[in-house]
Short mmCIF file of C-alpha atoms and ligand atoms in Angstrom, two decimals:
data_model
loop_
_atom_site.label_atom_id
_atom_site.label_comp_id
_atom_site.label_asym_id
_atom_site.label_seq_id
_atom_site.Cartn_x
_atom_site.Cartn_y
_atom_site.Cartn_z
CA MET A 1 0.13 0.27 -0.05
CA GLN A 2 2.57 1.98 1.23
CA MET A 3 5.00 1.42 -2.46
CA CYS A 4 1.77 2.05 -3.95
CA PHE A 5 1.54 5.66 -2.58
CA LYS A 6 5.10 6.37 -3.27
CA ASN A 7 4.45 5.09 -7.19
CA VAL A 8 1.80 7.52 -7.42
CA HIS A 9 3.24 10.14 -6.11
CA SER A 10 6.49 10.80 -8.08
CA PHE A 11 4.65 10.16 -10.91
CA VAL A 12 2.04 13.28 -10.09
CA SER A 13 5.35 15.22 -9.48
CA ALA A 14 7.19 14.25 -12.23
CA LEU A 15 3.40 14.86 -14.45
CA LEU A 16 3.34 18.71 -12.48
CA ARG A 17 6.69 19.72 -13.18
CA TRP A 18 6.82 18.31 -16.54
CA ILE A 19 3.25 20.56 -17.70
CA LEU A 20 5.02 23.84 -15.29
CA MET A 21 7.53 23.92 -17.47
CA ARG A 22 6.00 23.62 -20.63
CA VAL A 23 3.58 26.22 -19.56
CA SER A 24 5.42 28.75 -17.72
CA GLY A 25 9.39 28.26 -19.42
CA VAL A 26 10.55 27.89 -15.91
CA LEU A 27 13.18 24.73 -14.51
CA VAL A 28 11.62 22.62 -12.48
CA GLN A 29 14.54 20.78 -9.77
CA PRO A 30 13.52 18.02 -8.49
CA THR A 31 14.14 17.50 -4.59
CA PRO A 32 16.26 14.14 -3.21
CA LEU A 33 12.53 13.79 -2.23
CA GLY A 34 10.94 13.88 -4.83
CA ARG A 35 9.20 16.93 -4.14
CA MET A 36 9.22 19.63 -6.47
CA SER A 37 11.44 22.77 -4.96
CA ARG A 38 10.26 26.34 -6.21
CA PRO A 39 11.05 27.40 -9.52
CA LYS A 40 14.24 28.77 -10.92
CA THR A 41 14.73 31.39 -13.11
CA ARG A 42 17.08 30.32 -16.26
CA THR A 43 20.20 32.68 -15.18
CA LYS A 44 21.71 34.92 -17.72
CA GLU A 45 24.18 31.97 -18.54
CA GLN A 46 21.72 29.67 -19.29
CA LYS A 47 19.71 31.93 -21.70
CA LYS A 48 22.72 32.47 -23.90
CA GLU A 49 22.77 30.00 -26.50
CA PRO A 50 25.38 28.24 -26.75
CA SER A 51 27.19 26.99 -30.06
CA ALA A 52 25.87 23.65 -31.32
CA GLN A 53 28.89 22.95 -33.98
CA LEU A 54 32.16 22.29 -32.23
CA THR A 55 34.95 25.54 -32.58
CA THR A 56 38.42 25.25 -32.87
CA PRO A 57 40.38 27.24 -30.97
CA SER A 58 43.25 26.68 -33.93
CA SER A 59 44.09 30.94 -33.15
CA VAL A 60 43.48 32.43 -28.90
CA ASN A 61 44.41 35.11 -27.03
CA TYR A 62 44.46 34.99 -24.21
CA HIS A 63 44.86 38.12 -21.59
CA PHE A 64 46.26 36.73 -17.60
CA THR A 65 46.58 39.70 -16.57
CA ARG A 66 44.46 42.87 -16.41
CA GLN A 67 46.80 45.30 -14.67
CA CYS A 68 48.64 48.09 -16.66
CA ASN A 69 51.22 51.45 -16.09
CA TYR A 70 49.50 53.12 -18.85
CA LYS A 71 45.67 55.07 -18.84
CA CYS A 72 44.53 55.13 -22.36
CA GLY A 73 40.94 56.18 -22.37
CA PHE A 74 39.49 54.19 -24.78
CA CYS A 75 40.87 50.89 -23.27
CA PHE A 76 38.45 47.90 -23.16
CA HIS A 77 39.94 45.72 -20.99
CA THR A 78 40.67 47.08 -17.76
CA ALA A 79 41.81 46.67 -14.24
CA LYS A 80 38.32 45.24 -12.94
CA THR A 81 40.45 42.82 -11.00
CA SER A 82 43.96 42.47 -9.97
CA PHE A 83 43.95 38.14 -10.26
CA VAL A 84 46.36 35.83 -11.81
CA LEU A 85 46.36 32.73 -12.18
CA PRO A 86 49.33 30.64 -10.84
CA ILE A 87 51.57 29.75 -12.57
CA GLU A 88 50.93 26.03 -13.19
CA GLU A 89 47.78 26.32 -13.20
CA ALA A 90 48.10 28.66 -16.71
CA LYS A 91 50.24 26.51 -18.41
CA ARG A 92 47.88 23.59 -17.33
CA GLY A 93 45.26 25.40 -19.34
CA LEU A 94 47.99 26.61 -21.88
CA ARG A 95 48.16 22.39 -22.97
CA LEU A 96 44.78 21.56 -22.69
CA LEU A 97 43.84 24.37 -25.75
CA LYS A 98 47.14 22.86 -27.37
CA GLU A 99 45.68 19.29 -27.07
CA ALA A 100 42.00 20.51 -28.72
CA GLY A 101 43.97 21.77 -31.32
CA MET A 102 45.46 25.44 -30.96
CA GLU A 103 47.63 26.59 -33.52
CA LYS A 104 48.45 29.69 -32.06
CA ILE A 105 48.58 31.94 -28.86
CA ASN A 106 48.38 35.72 -28.27
CA PHE A 107 49.50 36.72 -24.29
CA SER A 108 47.95 40.17 -23.99
CA GLY A 109 46.36 42.03 -21.42
CA GLY A 110 46.50 44.68 -19.22
CA GLU A 111 49.73 44.64 -19.82
CA PRO A 112 51.53 41.58 -20.30
CA PHE A 113 55.39 42.24 -19.39
CA ILE A 114 53.47 43.96 -15.85
CA HIS A 115 53.34 40.70 -13.69
CA GLU A 116 56.85 39.80 -12.51
CA ARG A 117 58.62 42.61 -14.28
CA GLY A 118 57.82 40.41 -17.57
CA ASN A 119 59.34 36.79 -16.21
CA PHE A 120 55.34 35.25 -15.93
CA LEU A 121 54.37 36.22 -19.30
CA GLY A 122 58.45 34.86 -20.02
CA GLU A 123 57.98 31.55 -19.34
CA LEU A 124 54.46 31.19 -20.15
CA VAL A 125 56.16 32.00 -23.71
CA ARG A 126 58.93 29.58 -23.20
CA TYR A 127 56.18 26.54 -22.26
CA CYS A 128 53.93 27.29 -25.17
CA LYS A 129 57.06 27.57 -27.52
CA GLN A 130 59.44 24.58 -26.30
CA ASP A 131 57.37 21.96 -24.46
CA LEU A 132 53.84 22.52 -26.54
CA GLN A 133 55.27 23.70 -29.69
CA LEU A 134 53.10 25.89 -31.12
CA PRO A 135 53.27 26.83 -34.41
CA SER A 136 53.44 30.80 -33.30
CA VAL A 137 53.56 32.27 -30.51
CA SER A 138 52.57 36.03 -29.99
CA ILE A 139 52.79 39.79 -27.55
CA VAL A 140 50.96 42.85 -27.74
CA SER A 141 52.45 44.88 -25.74
CA ASN A 142 52.27 48.56 -24.77
CA GLY A 143 55.94 48.29 -25.04
CA SER A 144 57.01 50.57 -22.58
CA LEU A 145 58.68 47.62 -20.04
CA ILE A 146 60.35 45.63 -22.31
CA LYS A 147 63.98 45.46 -21.61
CA GLU A 148 66.93 43.92 -23.66
CA THR A 149 67.32 41.03 -21.08
CA TRP A 150 63.90 39.88 -22.23
CA PHE A 151 64.68 39.58 -25.16
CA GLN A 152 68.05 37.37 -24.60
CA LYS A 153 66.20 35.35 -22.02
CA TYR A 154 62.91 34.84 -24.34
CA GLY A 155 63.17 36.06 -27.48
CA ASP A 156 63.87 32.65 -29.18
CA TYR A 157 60.93 31.21 -28.53
CA LEU A 158 58.68 34.31 -29.49
CA ASP A 159 57.48 35.09 -32.81
CA ILE A 160 55.73 37.96 -33.28
CA LEU A 161 55.59 41.49 -30.82
CA ALA A 162 53.63 43.16 -31.48
CA VAL A 163 53.29 46.80 -30.26
CA SER A 164 50.84 49.57 -29.85
CA CYS A 165 50.88 52.97 -31.58
CA ASP A 166 48.21 54.89 -31.84
CA SER A 167 50.12 58.27 -32.43
CA PHE A 168 53.57 59.43 -34.19
CA ASN A 169 52.60 62.89 -32.33
CA GLU A 170 54.11 62.76 -28.36
CA ASP A 171 50.99 65.16 -27.32
CA THR A 172 48.58 62.93 -29.12
CA ASN A 173 49.73 60.13 -27.50
CA LYS A 174 49.69 61.91 -24.18
CA VAL A 175 46.26 62.98 -24.50
CA ILE A 176 45.14 60.03 -25.73
CA GLY A 177 47.21 58.23 -21.83
CA ARG A 178 49.09 56.00 -24.07
CA GLY A 179 52.06 56.86 -21.71
CA GLN A 180 53.78 56.99 -18.05
CA GLY A 181 55.20 60.23 -16.83
CA LYS A 182 57.90 61.89 -18.68
CA LYS A 183 58.68 58.75 -20.94
CA SER A 184 58.77 58.55 -24.03
CA HIS A 185 56.44 56.39 -26.12
CA LEU A 186 57.74 56.68 -30.16
CA ASP A 187 61.59 55.88 -28.72
CA ASN A 188 60.11 52.73 -26.91
CA LEU A 189 59.40 52.05 -29.87
CA HIS A 190 61.75 52.95 -31.56
CA LYS A 191 64.38 51.11 -29.57
CA ILE A 192 61.37 47.78 -29.73
CA HIS A 193 62.04 48.15 -33.38
CA ASN A 194 65.73 47.47 -32.78
CA TRP A 195 65.86 44.66 -30.36
CA CYS A 196 63.18 42.75 -32.52
CA ARG A 197 65.71 43.02 -35.57
CA ASP A 198 68.48 41.99 -33.69
CA TYR A 199 66.95 38.80 -31.39
CA ARG A 200 65.10 37.81 -34.81
CA VAL A 201 61.53 38.41 -33.66
CA ALA A 202 58.57 39.63 -36.51
CA PHE A 203 57.90 42.94 -35.34
CA LYS A 204 54.22 44.25 -35.67
CA ILE A 205 52.44 47.25 -34.96
CA ASN A 206 48.91 47.75 -33.87
CA SER A 207 46.84 51.25 -34.08
CA VAL A 208 43.39 51.94 -32.29
CA ILE A 209 41.73 55.00 -34.90
CA ASN A 210 39.78 57.36 -32.39
CA THR A 211 38.83 61.14 -32.56
CA TYR A 212 42.19 62.04 -31.63
CA ASN A 213 44.75 60.72 -34.75
CA VAL A 214 41.83 59.80 -37.41
CA ASP A 215 42.91 62.85 -39.67
CA GLU A 216 46.55 61.85 -39.33
CA ASP A 217 48.58 61.20 -42.52
CA MET A 218 50.49 57.72 -40.60
CA THR A 219 51.90 56.42 -44.17
CA GLU A 220 56.08 57.48 -43.82
CA GLN A 221 56.77 56.50 -40.35
CA ILE A 222 55.13 53.31 -40.84
CA THR A 223 57.38 52.72 -44.24
CA ALA A 224 60.00 53.54 -42.45
CA LEU A 225 59.29 51.12 -39.72
CA ASN A 226 57.90 48.53 -42.54
CA PRO A 227 55.96 45.56 -39.66
CA VAL A 228 55.38 43.22 -40.48
CA ARG A 229 51.27 43.79 -40.20
CA TRP A 230 50.10 47.04 -39.41
CA LYS A 231 46.23 46.23 -37.64
CA VAL A 232 44.55 49.02 -37.72
CA PHE A 233 40.89 49.36 -35.16
CA GLN A 234 38.15 50.55 -35.06
CA CYS A 235 38.03 52.01 -31.62
CA LEU A 236 35.62 49.51 -29.97
CA ILE A 237 32.97 50.24 -27.13
CA ILE A 238 32.18 47.47 -24.60
CA GLU A 239 30.14 47.66 -22.15
CA GLY A 240 30.89 47.39 -18.58
CA GLU A 241 34.66 48.47 -19.19
CA ASN A 242 34.92 51.61 -21.30
CA ALA A 243 30.99 52.83 -21.21
CA GLY A 244 28.37 52.12 -19.19
CA GLU A 245 27.49 51.13 -15.24
CA ASN A 246 30.51 49.51 -13.89
CA SER A 247 32.84 50.43 -16.43
CA LEU A 248 36.36 52.29 -15.29
CA ARG A 249 36.40 53.83 -18.39
CA GLU A 250 34.19 56.80 -20.57
CA ALA A 251 35.60 56.24 -24.59
CA GLU A 252 32.58 57.68 -26.01
CA LYS A 253 34.63 61.16 -26.45
CA PHE A 254 37.12 58.72 -29.03
CA VAL A 255 34.57 57.00 -30.96
CA ILE A 256 34.83 57.26 -34.34
CA SER A 257 31.93 56.93 -37.53
CA ASP A 258 32.56 53.92 -40.29
CA GLN A 259 32.86 56.25 -43.30
CA GLN A 260 36.07 58.40 -40.74
CA PHE A 261 37.21 54.66 -41.06
CA GLN A 262 37.72 54.29 -44.41
CA ASP A 263 38.70 58.03 -45.05
CA PHE A 264 41.32 57.04 -42.74
CA LEU A 265 41.79 53.51 -44.58
CA ASP A 266 41.27 55.29 -47.70
CA ARG A 267 44.71 57.36 -47.15
CA HIS A 268 46.46 54.65 -45.99
CA GLN A 269 45.90 52.65 -49.00
CA SER A 270 49.42 52.28 -50.17
CA VAL A 271 50.36 50.43 -47.05
CA GLU A 272 50.02 47.21 -47.67
CA CYS A 273 51.05 45.52 -44.46
CA LEU A 274 47.61 47.84 -43.07
CA VAL A 275 45.14 44.79 -42.12
CA PRO A 276 42.16 46.92 -41.37
CA GLU A 277 39.35 45.68 -38.37
CA SER A 278 36.17 47.57 -37.95
CA ASN A 279 33.71 47.09 -34.51
CA GLN A 280 32.45 44.29 -36.55
CA LYS A 281 35.11 42.05 -37.72
CA MET A 282 36.70 42.83 -33.95
CA ARG A 283 33.24 41.97 -31.99
CA ASP A 284 32.74 37.77 -33.27
CA SER A 285 36.66 36.99 -34.98
CA TYR A 286 38.59 36.64 -31.80
CA LEU A 287 38.81 34.18 -28.72
CA ILE A 288 38.98 35.96 -26.14
CA LEU A 289 40.60 34.25 -22.68
CA ASP A 290 40.24 36.51 -19.04
CA GLU A 291 42.95 36.24 -16.10
CA TYR A 292 40.78 33.37 -15.03
CA MET A 293 40.54 31.21 -18.24
CA ARG A 294 36.72 32.39 -19.09
CA PHE A 295 36.07 32.35 -23.11
CA LEU A 296 34.38 36.05 -23.32
CA ASP A 297 31.25 37.20 -25.09
CA CYS A 298 31.33 40.00 -27.23
CA ARG A 299 28.63 39.57 -29.60
CA GLU A 300 26.33 42.02 -27.31
CA GLY A 301 28.65 44.49 -26.48
CA ARG A 302 30.02 43.80 -23.37
CA LYS A 303 32.01 40.56 -22.48
CA ASP A 304 29.54 37.58 -21.17
CA PRO A 305 31.68 34.70 -19.27
CA SER A 306 32.09 30.88 -20.03
CA LYS A 307 33.10 29.13 -16.99
CA SER A 308 36.64 28.67 -16.58
CA ILE A 309 38.10 25.69 -18.73
CA LEU A 310 40.29 24.59 -15.88
CA ASP A 311 36.99 23.56 -14.34
CA VAL A 312 34.71 22.37 -17.39
CA GLY A 313 37.35 21.90 -20.36
CA VAL A 314 37.43 23.43 -23.72
CA GLU A 315 35.36 21.88 -25.54
CA GLU A 316 32.64 22.55 -23.14
CA ALA A 317 33.60 26.70 -22.06
CA ILE A 318 34.10 27.37 -26.06
CA LYS A 319 30.54 26.65 -26.98
CA PHE A 320 29.86 29.75 -24.76
CA SER A 321 32.75 31.78 -26.43
CA GLY A 322 30.37 33.54 -28.82
CA PHE A 323 33.48 32.70 -31.48
CA ASP A 324 32.17 33.35 -35.56
CA GLU A 325 35.01 30.83 -37.03
CA LYS A 326 33.97 32.01 -40.59
CA MET A 327 33.93 35.60 -39.38
CA PHE A 328 37.49 34.97 -38.25
CA LEU A 329 38.82 33.71 -41.50
CA LYS A 330 37.55 36.53 -43.42
CA ARG A 331 39.73 38.87 -41.20
CA GLY A 332 42.06 36.77 -42.51
CA GLY A 333 42.67 35.38 -39.24
CA LYS A 334 44.72 32.52 -40.36
CA TYR A 335 48.09 33.99 -41.88
CA VAL A 336 51.75 33.41 -41.75
CA TRP A 337 51.80 33.78 -38.51
CA SER A 338 55.58 31.33 -37.13
CA LYS A 339 59.02 33.39 -37.88
CA GLU A 340 60.39 30.64 -39.13
CA GLU A 341 57.82 30.79 -42.58
CA MET A 342 58.48 34.71 -42.53
CA LYS A 343 60.15 35.89 -45.17
CA LEU A 344 62.20 38.18 -43.28
CA GLU A 345 64.83 40.15 -43.91
CA TRP A 346 66.96 40.53 -40.50
C1 SAM B 1 43.65 45.76 -24.35
S1 SAM B 1 45.42 46.16 -25.17
C2 SAM B 1 46.37 44.98 -24.10
C3 SAM B 1 47.59 45.07 -24.71
C4 SAM B 1 48.92 46.09 -24.08
N1 SAM B 1 48.75 46.99 -22.96
C5 SAM B 1 48.42 47.45 -25.69
O1 SAM B 1 47.97 48.25 -25.73
O2 SAM B 1 49.21 46.99 -26.88
C6 SAM B 1 45.43 45.22 -26.51
C7 SAM B 1 44.91 45.82 -27.78
O3 SAM B 1 43.69 46.22 -27.89
C8 SAM B 1 43.39 47.67 -28.39
N2 SAM B 1 42.58 48.10 -27.43
C9 SAM B 1 42.78 48.96 -26.40
N3 SAM B 1 40.60 49.28 -26.43
C10 SAM B 1 40.60 49.18 -27.53
C11 SAM B 1 39.12 50.07 -28.38
N4 SAM B 1 38.34 50.32 -27.41
N5 SAM B 1 38.80 49.61 -29.26
C12 SAM B 1 39.84 49.01 -29.94
N6 SAM B 1 40.88 48.66 -29.20
C13 SAM B 1 41.22 48.44 -29.15
C14 SAM B 1 44.77 48.34 -27.63
O4 SAM B 1 45.37 49.27 -28.46
C15 SAM B 1 45.91 46.90 -28.13
O5 SAM B 1 46.43 46.90 -29.32
S1 SF4 B 2 45.10 49.79 -24.14
FE1 SF4 B 2 46.39 50.68 -22.66
S2 SF4 B 2 45.42 51.30 -20.68
FE2 SF4 B 2 44.71 49.34 -22.39
S3 SF4 B 2 46.24 47.62 -21.57
FE3 SF4 B 2 46.90 48.47 -23.09
S4 SF4 B 2 48.38 50.57 -22.60
FE4 SF4 B 2 46.98 49.26 -20.78
#
């Protein structure tokens, strides 16, 4: 009799749970005793559509620190935490990515040379090239904290070093916030350019086009520096980073229109190494890992984190990365990216 009552009770509970779920679209959790708990509304994370396709993380950007010594007014990856993973955990994550198909890693930030005076970065660069044998290891940096001794120790393991420079006018750099104290950003740029030549690292330049440099003509200086690639970004707004509530920057005054961006590109059409990146191209064509090794989905104009690859693995986390492989290929994300394959004149 008691058994029969128990069976009828669990059948009715299951039926009720099914009906409730259909009608209200909310998740109803069964308790261990088979009773219904209070309906839980779907969280933001559950509402996001995971991608059904299997994505290969062939090229990954790991922003392992948010700390920085510069104060660029448009910055979209700000010092919201001071967290950095212990190096052994970071290496474990990098190994997981390699096993999932990673071929290229780019270390970014914040300023990647700030943590442990560049030694943390150096050890990860060495690990990725020597132990994981990745075809391409690169860094993007503001260039201000790099020392020649770093190249002596780690230069062999690095394929590409990108240095950000938004203007060849020192005053414009200062207005943007690209600078620290009296040090010259442009002197640093030239110094690093020479070290890259001496230590056989491919030299790249990144520029963010914004209201303060949009009318500049950089053709002469870029041609003289002759980088392997000149990435030209249209200044991008990310809610919670450089706009809106809880953001550490207000970048609206830096934003330019699509037409202004196009005019800048037209002015520089003779520069062969120029690779343009409009706002639309940038939002969904990068695989971004934050300091906890969570993928950041930028499709909604903000950075929505997945779970950490260290907790759920790459395959599960990447479903929430918002990464569009087609867009990645369309923006020329896959190129000759190891220094051995580049026909560089040293
Ligand atoms: C976030 S920074 C981190 C690396 C390093 N601190 C640096 O500035 O190069 C990575 C790249 O993003 C670019 N960037 C920063 N804020 C941006 C924005 N709002 N729109 C487009 N690119 C931006 C930087 O200029 C840099 O080339
Ligand atoms: S863009 Fe500027 S403020 Fe942001 S991380 Fe790079 S150097 Fe620092």
